[in-house]
Each structure stands twice: as structure tokens, then as C-alpha cells.
Amino acid sequence: MNFIIEILKATIPAGTPLLLGALGEIYVERSGILNLGVEGMMIMGAISAFGITTMTSNVWLGILTSAVVGGGMALVHAFNSITLKTNQTLSGLALTMLGLGLSGLIGKKYVGVPLPNKLHNFPIYGLKNIPFIGPILFDQDPLVYVSYALTFIFWFFLFNTRFGIELRSVGESPEVADSAGIDVSKIQYLAVFIGGVMAGLGGAYLSVVYAPAWIEGMTAGMGWIVLAITIFSLWRPERAIFGSYLFGGIRVLQYKLQPFGISPNLLNMLPFIFTILVLMLAAKEISRKRISAPSSLGIPYFREKLL
Amino acid sequence: MEKLLQMKGITKRFGDITANDRIDFELNKGEIHGLLGENGAGKTTLMNILYGLYTPDEGEIYINGAKVEIKSPHDAIKLGISMVHQNFKLIQSHTVIENVALGLKDTNFFYPNRQIEKEIRTFSEKYNFKIDPNVPVWQLSAGEKQRVEIIKAFCRKARIFILDEPTTMLTPNETRDLFRLLKFLREEGISVILITHKLDEVMNICDRVTVLRGGKKVGTIDIDRVDKDDLARMMFGQDIILKEREEYSISFDEDIVLEVRDLTVFSDKGLPAVKDISFDIHRGEILGIAGVSGNGQRELIEAITGLRKVARGSIKILGEDVTNVGTKEILNKGVAHIPEERMRVGVIPSMSLEENIILRSYDKSPFSNGILLDYSVISEYAKELISRYKISALDEKIPAGTLSGGNIQKLILARELSISPVLIIASHPTQGLDIRSTQQIHELLLRKKEEGCAILLVSEDLQELMDLSDRIAVMFNGTIRGIIDIDRASIEEIGSLMVGV
Ligand SMILES: Nc1ncnc2c1ncn2[C@@H]1O[C@H](COP(=O)(O)OP(=O)(O)OP(=O)(O)O)[C@@H](O)[C@H]1O
Ligand SMILES: [Mg+2]
């Protein structure tokens, strides 16, 4: 029993960077923009948070910086895909490449440096005593609680506000949204920016809370898993929880299984094998429930196009 | 009379086409102004400019005498302009409520749906526009979508309403209710621009009309000073003889082409939409299906054409069982299908006219040798159909989506009727066609009937059904409320069967 609690408790922090990233990407894709730059924005978030925290000894300032850096990178993608209407796939991939390279460069001097200050666990009085789920859910660091709150907020805004209707409409059909008087680019810029902020935060969580350390290329494909989770969650924030913690759990198992002599190479493959499985599952559900990706995902919008 | 709106010298070009050529248009406060013209005359283009969807190449717009810049629909809405679009602007995966809520800036930020649902219900009760607000739009039939498009426009407060062919799929009763609303708005000093091809509607409700032809304005005239023939002459530049059916008699052969037995089909919601329906259509017979849209007509047609699974019962074409055998196989038996939603099901908007024309025969000679397409043959053939069906298009290489609404309809008819069908399934075949093209299509369908085609004709337009059918079946709530021979049918009787009394 304790062993299970221990694993599940470790699962949540392991899944949190994914959850943060996926919540953001869900908004981005709901607006009809595809941003494959998640990996790049995450790793830049990681290094900037680590750098600023090392310099100022203030973890929260580091985390804030990562949000700004992630958001800023996303704006480059927004400019490319919304204003210039270039190919979104290429622009996103470029962002990933850029982030991976740049973070390595900036991070040289931080390799092996210990973080002066880290976020400590902050058990919530009362709630943490609930049997079983108490210690799993409510004996975590503050950023985890923030991620719970954000999941609710992202869900609530998407389905219960005027902004949510506008965001979803833009991604389904910018043409219809436009003719209803919605400023399509404004909504898309906002969504892409939010996506960047969230990816940045996800990266920060890795380097200043989860690890906490700077290791070159430490996101190690997490940005791509975020994209898979986005699909698996059928573009619904509340479902991103399951996907994220599933992958978080796999990561925890990777560590826990190592002592049993299973090849580490095999274990390293686990997340990606699961990615494929999860996408297959999603595909089945998508066709059964007749849900689909936002109809205009990845297609630039021209008002007066000659078709 | 107070001038509310003036459009001066509006010119709009699409490549080599001048869709609007120095058009002046004026609208008074509190008038219903008809905008007429044959297919492709430039009506929708002019209104899209007023609504900010297109920017004019030349020309100016004044409201209450002040010059305005309308750069987007957002600007237009702010100026108090609302529009019912010819090609519905609805989000398929969203519910009716969400579609109406979109763009209503004055609704609550939180939980807008609750407020909108109430508004929709009040509106649909007051004006008899029945619609379930919680259903996703993709589950609705085309006629129901038209109602949503109308509700959406009228839930917005505006001083100018643009209605681009709002009645193509409404029943006479629904049209009457809509017009009642328009008259009410007129009393309130609100102005309406009404685009329609139905001249009776124009005579009935408009105060003035403006006629366009070939992108140019022909004139604006008070309705009291013209009759239908005058309007037709202005629209086409020549006299159009408005023909009427001479005798209401039945004529067809014994042989059964389509045999439907105890057919039950489910709707997208999983409820029975067609319940135990049986009927036959014979060689040379036109069977009309009347009914308020949403009573199972769409599901019936989709079942016959193989687009929807048959739950129970059987469908036979020329004696062969085709229940659930798949669309391609059914169509290859010689079935022509003119679908109710032309933009979604009828054409591939981004593909060229010629490619759309050979959609059903691209894999057969002479268009293909099994591997490669022969584009020179294809384009010759496309050219021939374009001229035979009088589709107004620059050439056969342009994307189908750039055609005017009526010309897209002609394109579908050209493709479907040129396969020498034995059975024609036609939903609203003349929707959006001008009177001249409508007459052509009617003649064409009657000729096909002479040649021995069996035709299933679904329409909300009772006059059209009366003009063409041998027998009329009335659908209500998924069942057939009796099949009436045309020599004994009356519009009144059918109208009351349609609403279930
Ligand atoms: N987006 C576009 N791109 C290219 N050509 C266009 C476009 N929109 C309209 N046209 C062309 O402009 C002309 C006028 O079209 P418009 O849609 O205004 O006609 P309409 O009067 O509304 O006809 P209908 O009664 O058939 O709806 C047509 O020749 C059409 O092919
Ligand atoms: Mg039009």
C-alpha cells in the first residue's frame, strides 16, 4: 500500500510539466494554430528559470521569467503563422531547434551548478490527512497546486465563457468567426501566447522544482509527448490530467524498475511506446464520438481568398 | 424618406471578373428593399462588401450621410448591420446556442449559453421557428440550418438586416412568419435588404427593388410601378415567359424503379428519423416529397443513396436489393444525387470546375486510361457541359467555390444529370436558381421523366412540387402521411398534412 502511495505521489510532479504544457497547447490548437515548438519553449523556460534563480536566489522570479521567455518565443511563432501566414509546421520545428541550441549555449556555465533555493513541499493542512488521496494529491509543492487550479480555469474558460466560444469557433472555422465580428488574429495571438507561457512554466518546473538541476537537453522529448497528450485529451483540458499523469507514472516506473535489471534502453523507450498506444486509443475514441481536431488546425486564414 | 445608407460607385473585381461595376445603391430608413438579378449578377458580392467581408476596389459607403469605412464584419456589426448568408456561416460541431452566442458582444461573459438559450426559445416561439437549441449543427438538415442562420442574424440588434436568399428552404408557412417579422421591423424603422429569386415574395413584401445584371445596376424602382414580368425583363434584359403547368395529370409506366419497404433509419442523435416507410417510384414518375425540413427527409435520402445505414427494411433499385451496399455501388446503378447542401456535399470548393464535373466518372474512359487522367478530354467535356447548362464561369479551371451560389447548383446538376441516370434523387434541385434557370431545370427534369427516369423530388417549395410531381408524399415526423395523386392535390391540403393535422 505504501509503495503504491509512494509511486502515485511521485507521479504527480513527474506529470506536472506535461500537464502545464498540454493545457497551453490545447488552447493553441483550439484556436486553429499548430505549434510544434513546445519542446523548444519548454527547454528555454527551463534554462531561463534556472539561470535567474541562480542569479537572484528567487525561485518565483525564475519561474516568472520562464513564462515570459516561453510567451516571447511563442509570439515569434504567432507572427510567422498568423501575420505572415507561413507554414506552421516549419515555423514550430524551427522554434524547437532554436530552443534546443540556444539553451545549450546559455546553459554551458550552469551545468553541475546546484540551485541555491528550491520550492519545498507545502502540505495542505487538513486535506493531506484524507486517507490515500490526501498524501498523493495534497502533499506537493505549490506549483503543483497552481497546476490543479489552472486545469480548472482552462476548462472553465473554454466551455463556460464567451471567450471560450470565440476561441473554439476560431479554430473550427475562422471564416465563420470572422463574419460574426470576432477578431480572428487577436484570439489566435492570445492563444499562442498562452501556449508559450504554459510551455515555459512546464520547463521551469523541470529545472527548478523537479530535477532541480540544469542538464543539457533535459526536456528529452517531453515537448513531443505534450503534443501527443493534446490529441489524447481530445483538446479538453480536464482530460489532459489523465494523459499527463499517465506519462508521469511511466517516468516514475522507469526509475523504480531500474533496480530489477531491466535494460535502461528498453525503459527509455517506454514513454514513446505509450505515445503510440495512446494515439491509437485516441483515434478510436475520436471516430466513435465523432470528435475531430479543430477543423481549421494548421490552415492559415485569408479573408478574401480566391480559394 | 430618410436615406439611411448609400453605396456609391462600388466596383469589385476578382481577377478578370468584374463582379460589381460602379454600382450605386440606396436604402431608406424603414423600408424593405429587394435586390434582384440573375445568378452571378453580383448581389452577394455587393452585400459582402457592405458587411465588410470584401473590400471594394473602388467606391464609398455612407450611413446617415457620413462616410464610413467598413473593413471587417466587426465594423459592419458596430454600424448596426446584420446578415443572413446565402452559404450558411455556421460552425458544424457547435450547438445551435453556441452558434448564436458567437459574436453577440452584449451577452454575459460567464455562462452566455443560459441567456442565449432563453432568447432562442422566445424567438422561435414568437415566430414559429422550431429548433432544438442544444443540438450540434451538423445533425441538422439544411432547412433547419437555414432557420438557425436566420435566428442568429435576428438575435443581434441591428438597423440594417441583409437577407441573402433566406427562404430557399423554408416552407410557405415559415416564409410567411419570417415576412411577418420583417414587416414588424419595418414599422420600427429598421431597414431590410432582401435578396431572393422568388418574384412573388418580392411583390408581396418589398417597397422598392434594385436590379443588377452582369455586375451593373439596371435600376431602382418602386414596387407599385412594376409587375413580375417587368422585373423579369429588367433582370434578364429580355422577356421571360413565366410558364404554368397546363394539366395536373399523372403519367408513368408500370415498371418499378425504386422500391422502398418498411424502411427505418436512425438520425445522428440515434433516434428513429424514418419510421417504417414504404413507397414505389415508377419509370417516368416524379414523386414529390413535401414536408417541413427535419422530419426525416434528409435521412431518407441518405439511406437511399447509401450515405446512412438502413436499420430495418429494404431498398431495391430495378429489382435489385441495394440495402446497405455502399454509396458507390448504388450510384453506379445509375442513380443521380443532387444533395441538399451543395457546398458541403455537392462540390469540392477548392477543386476546379472540370475536376468537380468528372467526380463521378474520373476513373472511367475516356477521362482516364486506368492510371492517368486525360486532361484535354476532361476539359473539352467540361467546356461542353458549362455551355450546355449555361454556367457562368470564366473558364473550367477556376475553383468551384468561386462561383456564385446559383452557378454551383447548376454545376452539380450538370454533373449528375449527364450520367444518364435511371433514378434521380433531388433535394431542392432549384434552390438559389434564378427564374430562368429554374425553368430550364424544370424542363430538364421533365425531359428526363419523358425518357423514363424515376425521380424523387424533395422540396419545401410546394409550388415546385405541384408543378412537377405525379404524386406527392407528405412526410411528417418520420412517416409518410399519405401519397396524393397530383390531380387531386391542393396546396392547402398538403400544407396541413405537413404540420401533422
Ligand atoms: N471569392 C470569389 N472569387 C472569385 N470570383 C468570385 C468570388 N465571389 C464571387 N465571384 C464571382 O463574382 C460574380 C458575382 O457573384 P455573386 O456571388 O455576387 O452573384 P449573385 O448575384 O449572388 O448570384 P446567385 O444568385 O447565384 O447567388 C460571379 O461571376 C462569381 O463567379
Ligand atoms: Mg448570391
mmCIF file of N, CA, C and O in Angstrom, chain A residues 63-116:
data_model
loop_
_atom_site.group_PDB
_atom_site.id
_atom_site.type_symbol
_atom_site.label_atom_id
_atom_site.label_comp_id
_atom_site.label_asym_id
_atom_site.label_seq_id
_atom_site.Cartn_x
_atom_site.Cartn_y
_atom_site.Cartn_z
ATOM 1 N N ILE A 63 10.693 31.380 -12.142
ATOM 2 C CA ILE A 63 9.510 30.805 -12.773
ATOM 3 C C ILE A 63 8.804 31.849 -13.644
ATOM 4 O O ILE A 63 8.417 31.585 -14.782
ATOM 5 N N LEU A 64 8.702 33.057 -13.101
ATOM 6 C CA LEU A 64 8.076 34.149 -13.847
ATOM 7 C C LEU A 64 8.832 34.416 -15.159
ATOM 8 O O LEU A 64 8.237 34.577 -16.220
ATOM 9 N N THR A 65 10.171 34.391 -15.053
ATOM 10 C CA THR A 65 10.978 34.633 -16.248
ATOM 11 C C THR A 65 10.700 33.572 -17.321
ATOM 12 O O THR A 65 10.581 33.885 -18.504
ATOM 13 N N SER A 66 10.576 32.339 -16.874
ATOM 14 C CA SER A 66 10.345 31.273 -17.859
ATOM 15 C C SER A 66 9.032 31.514 -18.598
ATOM 16 O O SER A 66 8.932 31.257 -19.805
ATOM 17 N N ALA A 67 8.025 32.036 -17.876
ATOM 18 C CA ALA A 67 6.744 32.312 -18.529
ATOM 19 C C ALA A 67 6.921 33.383 -19.595
ATOM 20 O O ALA A 67 6.402 33.273 -20.708
ATOM 21 N N VAL A 68 7.685 34.407 -19.253
ATOM 22 C CA VAL A 68 7.901 35.498 -20.203
ATOM 23 C C VAL A 68 8.685 35.000 -21.421
ATOM 24 O O VAL A 68 8.348 35.304 -22.564
ATOM 25 N N VAL A 69 9.720 34.193 -21.164
ATOM 26 C CA VAL A 69 10.543 33.684 -22.263
ATOM 27 C C VAL A 69 9.705 32.773 -23.174
ATOM 28 O O VAL A 69 9.722 32.910 -24.396
ATOM 29 N N GLY A 70 8.939 31.852 -22.556
ATOM 30 C CA GLY A 70 8.091 30.953 -23.351
ATOM 31 C C GLY A 70 7.088 31.748 -24.180
ATOM 32 O O GLY A 70 6.925 31.528 -25.384
ATOM 33 N N GLY A 71 6.438 32.713 -23.535
ATOM 34 C CA GLY A 71 5.464 33.547 -24.227
ATOM 35 C C GLY A 71 6.108 34.315 -25.368
ATOM 36 O O GLY A 71 5.555 34.408 -26.468
ATOM 37 N N GLY A 72 7.301 34.845 -25.108
ATOM 38 C CA GLY A 72 8.004 35.617 -26.139
ATOM 39 C C GLY A 72 8.328 34.759 -27.341
ATOM 40 O O GLY A 72 8.123 35.159 -28.500
ATOM 41 N N MET A 73 8.829 33.530 -27.099
ATOM 42 C CA MET A 73 9.136 32.640 -28.229
ATOM 43 C C MET A 73 7.876 32.322 -29.015
ATOM 44 O O MET A 73 7.871 32.269 -30.247
ATOM 45 N N ALA A 74 6.777 32.125 -28.271
ATOM 46 C CA ALA A 74 5.520 31.788 -28.940
ATOM 47 C C ALA A 74 5.082 32.930 -29.855
ATOM 48 O O ALA A 74 4.520 32.699 -30.928
ATOM 49 N N LEU A 75 5.373 34.164 -29.436
ATOM 50 C CA LEU A 75 4.955 35.290 -30.269
ATOM 51 C C LEU A 75 5.660 35.277 -31.628
ATOM 52 O O LEU A 75 5.096 35.705 -32.627
ATOM 53 N N VAL A 76 6.887 34.772 -31.633
ATOM 54 C CA VAL A 76 7.585 34.644 -32.919
ATOM 55 C C VAL A 76 6.790 33.692 -33.824
ATOM 56 O O VAL A 76 6.525 33.973 -34.993
ATOM 57 N N HIS A 77 6.373 32.586 -33.230
ATOM 58 C CA HIS A 77 5.578 31.621 -34.000
ATOM 59 C C HIS A 77 4.246 32.250 -34.427
ATOM 60 O O HIS A 77 3.779 32.055 -35.543
ATOM 61 N N ALA A 78 3.652 33.021 -33.520
ATOM 62 C CA ALA A 78 2.376 33.664 -33.840
ATOM 63 C C ALA A 78 2.562 34.610 -35.019
ATOM 64 O O ALA A 78 1.756 34.626 -35.963
ATOM 65 N N PHE A 79 3.635 35.392 -34.983
ATOM 66 C CA PHE A 79 3.872 36.334 -36.066
ATOM 67 C C PHE A 79 4.030 35.586 -37.396
ATOM 68 O O PHE A 79 3.429 35.943 -38.403
ATOM 69 N N ASN A 80 4.826 34.506 -37.361
ATOM 70 C CA ASN A 80 5.019 33.712 -38.579
ATOM 71 C C ASN A 80 3.712 33.153 -39.105
ATOM 72 O O ASN A 80 3.411 33.237 -40.289
ATOM 73 N N SER A 81 2.928 32.533 -38.210
ATOM 74 C CA SER A 81 1.806 31.756 -38.726
ATOM 75 C C SER A 81 0.528 32.572 -38.851
ATOM 76 O O SER A 81 -0.312 32.251 -39.678
ATOM 77 N N ILE A 82 0.372 33.633 -38.057
ATOM 78 C CA ILE A 82 -0.870 34.397 -38.139
ATOM 79 C C ILE A 82 -0.700 35.616 -39.047
ATOM 80 O O ILE A 82 -1.491 35.841 -39.948
ATOM 81 N N THR A 83 0.368 36.374 -38.811
ATOM 82 C CA THR A 83 0.541 37.584 -39.613
ATOM 83 C C THR A 83 1.123 37.255 -40.989
ATOM 84 O O THR A 83 0.589 37.666 -42.009
ATOM 85 N N LEU A 84 2.217 36.485 -40.992
ATOM 86 C CA LEU A 84 2.840 36.174 -42.281
ATOM 87 C C LEU A 84 2.188 34.966 -42.965
ATOM 88 O O LEU A 84 2.416 34.721 -44.133
ATOM 89 N N LYS A 85 1.403 34.188 -42.219
ATOM 90 C CA LYS A 85 0.715 33.012 -42.748
ATOM 91 C C LYS A 85 1.677 32.011 -43.387
ATOM 92 O O LYS A 85 1.404 31.433 -44.425
ATOM 93 N N THR A 86 2.853 31.848 -42.779
ATOM 94 C CA THR A 86 3.797 30.870 -43.305
ATOM 95 C C THR A 86 3.394 29.475 -42.832
ATOM 96 O O THR A 86 2.457 29.303 -42.065
ATOM 97 N N ASN A 87 4.163 28.511 -43.246
ATOM 98 C CA ASN A 87 3.886 27.130 -42.876
ATOM 99 C C ASN A 87 4.106 26.918 -41.383
ATOM 100 O O ASN A 87 5.187 27.133 -40.849
ATOM 101 N N GLN A 88 3.041 26.473 -40.707
ATOM 102 C CA GLN A 88 3.096 26.385 -39.253
ATOM 103 C C GLN A 88 3.996 25.256 -38.773
ATOM 104 O O GLN A 88 4.643 25.355 -37.732
ATOM 105 N N THR A 89 4.029 24.178 -39.521
ATOM 106 C CA THR A 89 4.878 23.054 -39.138
ATOM 107 C C THR A 89 6.340 23.482 -39.109
ATOM 108 O O THR A 89 7.051 23.248 -38.124
ATOM 109 N N LEU A 90 6.752 24.125 -40.186
ATOM 110 C CA LEU A 90 8.156 24.538 -40.274
ATOM 111 C C LEU A 90 8.499 25.547 -39.197
ATOM 112 O O LEU A 90 9.520 25.443 -38.525
ATOM 113 N N SER A 91 7.633 26.515 -39.014
ATOM 114 C CA SER A 91 7.911 27.549 -38.032
ATOM 115 C C SER A 91 8.029 26.945 -36.635
ATOM 116 O O SER A 91 8.917 27.308 -35.858
ATOM 117 N N GLY A 92 7.143 25.992 -36.314
ATOM 118 C CA GLY A 92 7.196 25.354 -34.993
ATOM 119 C C GLY A 92 8.465 24.537 -34.825
ATOM 120 O O GLY A 92 9.135 24.612 -33.786
ATOM 121 N N LEU A 93 8.825 23.773 -35.860
ATOM 122 C CA LEU A 93 10.050 22.971 -35.779
ATOM 123 C C LEU A 93 11.260 23.868 -35.594
ATOM 124 O O LEU A 93 12.165 23.565 -34.812
ATOM 125 N N ALA A 94 11.260 25.001 -36.297
ATOM 126 C CA ALA A 94 12.377 25.932 -36.168
ATOM 127 C C ALA A 94 12.499 26.394 -34.719
ATOM 128 O O ALA A 94 13.600 26.503 -34.172
ATOM 129 N N LEU A 95 11.369 26.650 -34.104
ATOM 130 C CA LEU A 95 11.362 27.112 -32.708
ATOM 131 C C LEU A 95 11.985 26.050 -31.800
ATOM 132 O O LEU A 95 12.748 26.354 -30.879
ATOM 133 N N THR A 96 11.659 24.790 -32.064
ATOM 134 C CA THR A 96 12.225 23.705 -31.272
ATOM 135 C C THR A 96 13.744 23.637 -31.431
ATOM 136 O O THR A 96 14.497 23.567 -30.458
ATOM 137 N N MET A 97 14.178 23.678 -32.681
ATOM 138 C CA MET A 97 15.623 23.645 -32.952
ATOM 139 C C MET A 97 16.323 24.810 -32.257
ATOM 140 O O MET A 97 17.341 24.648 -31.592
ATOM 141 N N LEU A 98 15.739 25.987 -32.440
ATOM 142 C CA LEU A 98 16.319 27.193 -31.854
ATOM 143 C C LEU A 98 16.440 27.046 -30.338
ATOM 144 O O LEU A 98 17.498 27.299 -29.748
ATOM 145 N N GLY A 99 15.355 26.601 -29.714
ATOM 146 C CA GLY A 99 15.341 26.484 -28.257
ATOM 147 C C GLY A 99 16.389 25.494 -27.776
ATOM 148 O O GLY A 99 17.141 25.774 -26.827
ATOM 149 N N LEU A 100 16.460 24.341 -28.448
ATOM 150 C CA LEU A 100 17.421 23.321 -28.015
ATOM 151 C C LEU A 100 18.848 23.853 -28.122
ATOM 152 O O LEU A 100 19.652 23.694 -27.207
ATOM 153 N N GLY A 101 19.143 24.517 -29.243
ATOM 154 C CA GLY A 101 20.500 25.023 -29.456
ATOM 155 C C GLY A 101 20.843 26.132 -28.482
ATOM 156 O O GLY A 101 21.855 26.094 -27.768
ATOM 157 N N LEU A 102 19.947 27.118 -28.425
ATOM 158 C CA LEU A 102 20.207 28.297 -27.608
ATOM 159 C C LEU A 102 20.339 27.943 -26.134
ATOM 160 O O LEU A 102 21.226 28.440 -25.433
ATOM 161 N N SER A 103 19.492 27.054 -25.659
ATOM 162 C CA SER A 103 19.540 26.701 -24.242
ATOM 163 C C SER A 103 20.856 26.015 -23.909
ATOM 164 O O SER A 103 21.429 26.232 -22.836
ATOM 165 N N GLY A 104 21.356 25.203 -24.867
ATOM 166 C CA GLY A 104 22.646 24.546 -24.647
ATOM 167 C C GLY A 104 23.749 25.573 -24.492
ATOM 168 O O GLY A 104 24.604 25.491 -23.598
ATOM 169 N N LEU A 105 23.690 26.580 -25.353
ATOM 170 C CA LEU A 105 24.701 27.627 -25.344
ATOM 171 C C LEU A 105 24.670 28.408 -24.033
ATOM 172 O O LEU A 105 25.677 28.560 -23.345
ATOM 173 N N ILE A 106 23.460 28.877 -23.692
ATOM 174 C CA ILE A 106 23.328 29.665 -22.460
ATOM 175 C C ILE A 106 23.667 28.817 -21.244
ATOM 176 O O ILE A 106 24.237 29.293 -20.259
ATOM 177 N N GLY A 107 23.320 27.533 -21.330
ATOM 178 C CA GLY A 107 23.386 26.676 -20.145
ATOM 179 C C GLY A 107 24.772 26.155 -19.810
ATOM 180 O O GLY A 107 24.976 25.581 -18.732
ATOM 181 N N LYS A 108 25.743 26.352 -20.739
ATOM 182 C CA LYS A 108 27.089 25.810 -20.509
ATOM 183 C C LYS A 108 27.564 26.048 -19.072
ATOM 184 O O LYS A 108 28.017 25.123 -18.389
ATOM 185 N N LYS A 109 27.435 27.297 -18.619
ATOM 186 C CA LYS A 109 28.028 27.615 -17.321
ATOM 187 C C LYS A 109 27.180 27.139 -16.142
ATOM 188 O O LYS A 109 27.589 27.256 -15.002
ATOM 189 N N TYR A 110 26.005 26.612 -16.438
ATOM 190 C CA TYR A 110 25.152 26.160 -15.328
ATOM 191 C C TYR A 110 25.197 24.655 -15.105
ATOM 192 O O TYR A 110 24.613 24.148 -14.156
ATOM 193 N N VAL A 111 25.911 23.969 -16.015
ATOM 194 C CA VAL A 111 25.936 22.515 -15.870
ATOM 195 C C VAL A 111 26.625 22.149 -14.556
ATOM 196 O O VAL A 111 27.711 22.634 -14.259
ATOM 197 N N GLY A 112 25.961 21.363 -13.739
ATOM 198 C CA GLY A 112 26.554 20.926 -12.476
ATOM 199 C C GLY A 112 26.461 21.932 -11.351
ATOM 200 O O GLY A 112 26.876 21.662 -10.232
ATOM 201 N N VAL A 113 25.896 23.103 -11.648
ATOM 202 C CA VAL A 113 25.758 24.110 -10.592
ATOM 203 C C VAL A 113 24.540 23.762 -9.735
ATOM 204 O O VAL A 113 23.471 23.484 -10.274
ATOM 205 N N PRO A 114 24.671 23.772 -8.431
ATOM 206 C CA PRO A 114 23.491 23.478 -7.604
ATOM 207 C C PRO A 114 22.593 24.703 -7.503
ATOM 208 O O PRO A 114 23.063 25.838 -7.550
ATOM 209 N N LEU A 115 21.307 24.458 -7.400
ATOM 210 C CA LEU A 115 20.350 25.556 -7.302
ATOM 211 C C LEU A 115 20.377 26.105 -5.872
ATOM 212 O O LEU A 115 20.298 25.342 -4.917
ATOM 213 N N PRO A 116 20.504 27.432 -5.721
ATOM 214 C CA PRO A 116 20.634 27.983 -4.360
ATOM 215 C C PRO A 116 19.355 27.833 -3.536
ATOM 216 O O PRO A 116 19.388 27.888 -2.313
#
